[in-house]
CSV table of C-alpha atoms and ligand atoms in Angstrom, one decimal:
chain,number,residue,atom,x,y,z
M,1,UNK,CA,78.7,103.7,107.8
M,2,UNK,CA,80.2,101.9,110.9
M,3,UNK,CA,76.8,101.9,114.5
M,4,UNK,CA,77.1,104.1,117.2
M,5,UNK,CA,77.5,101.5,119.5
M,6,UNK,CA,81.1,99.5,117.2
M,7,UNK,CA,81.9,103.1,117.3
M,8,UNK,CA,82.3,103.0,121.3
M,9,UNK,CA,83.8,100.1,121.2
M,10,UNK,CA,86.9,100.6,118.8
M,11,UNK,CA,87.0,104.4,121.0
M,12,UNK,CA,87.8,102.3,123.7
M,13,UNK,CA,90.6,99.8,122.1
M,14,UNK,CA,91.9,103.4,121.0
M,15,UNK,CA,92.2,104.4,124.1
M,16,UNK,CA,93.5,101.1,125.8
M,17,UNK,CA,96.0,101.2,122.9
M,18,UNK,CA,97.2,104.8,123.4
M,19,UNK,CA,97.9,103.8,127.2
M,20,UNK,CA,99.4,101.1,125.8
M,21,UNK,CA,102.1,102.7,124.0
M,22,UNK,CA,102.7,104.9,127.5
M,23,UNK,CA,103.1,102.5,129.7
M,24,UNK,CA,105.6,101.1,127.4
M,25,UNK,CA,106.9,104.3,127.9
M,26,UNK,CA,106.7,105.1,131.3
M,27,UNK,CA,108.6,101.0,131.3
M,28,UNK,CA,111.3,102.1,129.0
M,29,UNK,CA,112.5,105.2,130.8
M,30,UNK,CA,112.6,103.4,134.0
M,31,UNK,CA,115.2,101.0,131.8
M,32,UNK,CA,117.1,103.3,130.6
M,33,UNK,CA,117.6,105.3,134.5
M,34,UNK,CA,118.2,101.0,135.4
M,35,UNK,CA,121.5,101.3,132.6
M,36,UNK,CA,119.3,98.0,131.0
M,37,UNK,CA,119.9,99.7,127.4
M,38,UNK,CA,118.3,96.7,125.8
M,39,UNK,CA,115.6,97.0,127.6
M,40,UNK,CA,115.1,100.8,126.8
M,41,UNK,CA,115.1,100.2,123.2
M,42,UNK,CA,112.4,97.5,122.7
M,43,UNK,CA,110.2,99.4,125.3
M,44,UNK,CA,110.6,101.7,123.2
M,45,UNK,CA,110.2,100.9,120.0
M,46,UNK,CA,106.9,99.1,121.9
M,47,UNK,CA,106.1,101.8,122.5
M,48,UNK,CA,105.6,103.4,118.8
M,49,UNK,CA,103.9,100.6,117.8
M,50,UNK,CA,101.2,100.2,119.9
M,51,UNK,CA,101.1,103.5,119.2
M,52,UNK,CA,100.6,102.9,115.2
M,53,UNK,CA,97.9,100.4,116.4
M,54,UNK,CA,95.6,102.8,118.1
M,55,UNK,CA,96.4,105.0,114.6
M,56,UNK,CA,95.9,102.8,112.9
M,57,UNK,CA,91.7,102.0,114.1
M,58,UNK,CA,92.1,106.1,114.1
M,59,UNK,CA,91.7,105.9,110.3
M,60,UNK,CA,89.3,102.9,110.1
M,61,UNK,CA,86.9,105.1,112.2
M,62,UNK,CA,87.6,107.9,109.4
M,63,UNK,CA,86.7,106.2,107.0
M,64,UNK,CA,83.8,104.1,108.2
M,65,UNK,CA,81.9,108.0,108.9
M,66,UNK,CA,82.7,107.6,112.6
M,67,UNK,CA,84.6,110.0,114.7
M,68,UNK,CA,87.7,108.9,116.7
M,69,UNK,CA,88.5,110.5,119.6
M,70,UNK,CA,91.8,111.2,121.0
M,71,UNK,CA,92.2,109.6,124.0
M,72,UNK,CA,93.2,111.9,127.9
M,73,UNK,CA,96.7,111.0,128.4
M,74,UNK,CA,96.2,108.9,131.5
M,75,UNK,CA,99.6,108.9,133.8
M,76,UNK,CA,101.0,105.4,133.8
M,77,UNK,CA,102.8,104.0,137.0
M,78,UNK,CA,106.8,105.3,136.7
M,79,UNK,CA,108.6,103.5,138.9
M,80,UNK,CA,109.8,99.3,138.9
M,81,UNK,CA,110.5,96.7,141.4
M,82,UNK,CA,112.4,95.1,138.4
M,83,UNK,CA,112.4,93.7,135.1
M,84,UNK,CA,111.3,91.0,135.6
M,85,UNK,CA,108.2,93.0,137.0
M,86,UNK,CA,108.2,94.8,133.5
M,87,UNK,CA,107.6,92.3,132.1
M,88,UNK,CA,105.3,90.2,134.1
M,89,UNK,CA,103.8,93.2,133.0
M,90,UNK,CA,104.0,94.2,129.9
M,91,UNK,CA,102.7,89.8,129.5
M,92,UNK,CA,99.2,90.9,131.9
M,93,UNK,CA,98.7,93.8,129.7
M,94,UNK,CA,98.8,91.8,126.3
M,95,UNK,CA,96.5,89.5,127.7
M,96,UNK,CA,94.2,92.2,128.6
M,97,UNK,CA,94.0,94.0,125.2
M,98,UNK,CA,94.5,90.4,123.7
M,99,UNK,CA,90.8,89.7,125.9
M,100,UNK,CA,89.5,93.5,124.4
M,101,UNK,CA,90.5,92.2,121.0
M,102,UNK,CA,88.0,89.0,121.5
M,103,UNK,CA,85.7,91.5,122.9
M,104,UNK,CA,85.6,93.6,120.2
M,105,UNK,CA,85.4,90.1,117.9
M,106,UNK,CA,82.0,88.9,119.4
M,107,UNK,CA,80.9,92.9,118.8
M,108,UNK,CA,81.2,92.4,115.6
M,109,UNK,CA,79.2,88.9,115.3
M,110,UNK,CA,76.3,90.2,117.2
M,111,UNK,CA,76.2,93.1,114.7
M,112,UNK,CA,76.9,91.8,111.1
M,113,UNK,CA,79.0,94.2,111.2
M,114,UNK,CA,81.8,92.6,109.0
M,115,UNK,CA,83.7,95.1,107.5
M,116,UNK,CA,85.1,95.7,111.3
M,117,UNK,CA,85.3,92.3,111.4
M,118,UNK,CA,87.7,91.9,109.2
M,119,UNK,CA,89.3,94.7,109.8
M,120,UNK,CA,90.0,92.7,113.0
M,121,UNK,CA,91.1,90.2,110.9
M,122,UNK,CA,94.7,91.5,111.7
M,123,UNK,CA,94.6,92.5,115.5
M,124,UNK,CA,94.1,89.3,116.5
M,125,UNK,CA,96.5,88.0,114.4
M,126,UNK,CA,98.9,90.5,115.8
M,127,UNK,CA,98.2,89.8,120.1
M,128,UNK,CA,99.2,86.8,119.2
M,129,UNK,CA,102.5,87.6,118.4
M,130,UNK,CA,102.7,90.5,121.6
M,131,UNK,CA,102.0,87.9,123.3
M,132,UNK,CA,104.0,85.1,122.4
M,133,UNK,CA,106.5,87.2,122.3
M,134,UNK,CA,105.2,89.2,126.1
M,135,UNK,CA,105.5,85.0,127.4
M,136,UNK,CA,109.2,84.1,125.6
M,137,UNK,CA,111.2,87.6,127.4
M,138,UNK,CA,109.5,86.9,130.7
M,139,UNK,CA,110.2,83.4,130.6
M,140,UNK,CA,114.2,84.5,129.4
M,141,UNK,CA,114.6,86.3,132.3
M,142,UNK,CA,113.5,83.2,134.9
M,143,UNK,CA,115.6,81.0,132.5
M,144,UNK,CA,118.5,83.9,133.7
M,145,UNK,CA,117.4,84.9,136.6
M,146,UNK,CA,117.6,88.6,138.4
M,147,UNK,CA,121.1,89.2,140.0
M,148,UNK,CA,124.3,92.2,138.9
M,149,UNK,CA,125.5,89.8,136.1
M,150,UNK,CA,122.2,88.2,135.0
M,151,UNK,CA,121.0,91.4,134.3
M,152,UNK,CA,123.5,92.3,131.9
M,153,UNK,CA,122.6,89.6,129.9
M,154,UNK,CA,119.1,89.7,130.2
M,155,UNK,CA,119.4,93.5,128.3
M,156,UNK,CA,122.0,91.1,125.6
M,157,UNK,CA,118.7,88.6,124.8
M,158,UNK,CA,116.9,91.9,124.3
M,159,UNK,CA,119.4,93.0,121.8
M,160,UNK,CA,118.0,90.5,119.6
M,161,UNK,CA,114.0,90.9,120.9
M,162,UNK,CA,114.2,93.8,119.4
M,163,UNK,CA,116.2,93.1,116.2
M,164,UNK,CA,113.9,90.4,115.5
M,165,UNK,CA,110.8,92.1,116.5
M,166,UNK,CA,112.3,94.9,113.9
M,167,UNK,CA,113.2,91.9,111.1
M,168,UNK,CA,109.5,91.6,110.8
M,169,UNK,CA,108.6,95.0,110.7
M,170,UNK,CA,110.6,95.2,107.8
M,171,UNK,CA,109.4,92.5,106.0
M,172,UNK,CA,106.1,93.8,107.1
M,173,UNK,CA,106.0,96.2,105.1
M,174,UNK,CA,108.3,94.7,102.0
M,175,UNK,CA,105.2,92.5,101.8
M,176,UNK,CA,102.9,96.0,101.7
M,177,UNK,CA,105.1,97.2,99.0
M,178,UNK,CA,104.8,94.2,97.1
G,1,LIG,FE1,98.2,97.5,120.3
G,1,LIG,O1,99.8,95.6,120.7
G,1,LIG,FE2,100.3,94.8,122.2
G,1,LIG,O2,98.7,95.9,123.2
């Protein structure tokens, strides 16, 4: 059984993860349009990840006799100035999600809800990794600089970031299977 307050807080998080999925999908489409295939692939992957984060919360709410609410589809921005802007927005969004997870953890303590606290540990770790990843991408883009030839190198780097994210996912699936 979960409190109404915690149920509402987790539904808010569901909406935030769902929005992140839409947001990154819009960014993927923009990168594709600009011929940045590597960045587009990375953002498509990230968009799917966010949907999974949303669904994980959905299932948790059902498991603890709560009611998961399907969030409305909000139109995210679809045009961006540059690939640097895209990833600085990703970084900003990840920081916002981290703050929201931290607030949820604080609510768990104030309600003595140790089940939800335990469940959220996965998100705490995931946010640390995702924030770090977004910051590293942004640093790399700043280092390479923008402009014709730089975009080619940025896109190549994005493929490496995607490969690392896929390897991490495969390792997590392996350890779950054991
Ligand atoms: Fe859901 O991990 Fe990022 O936001």
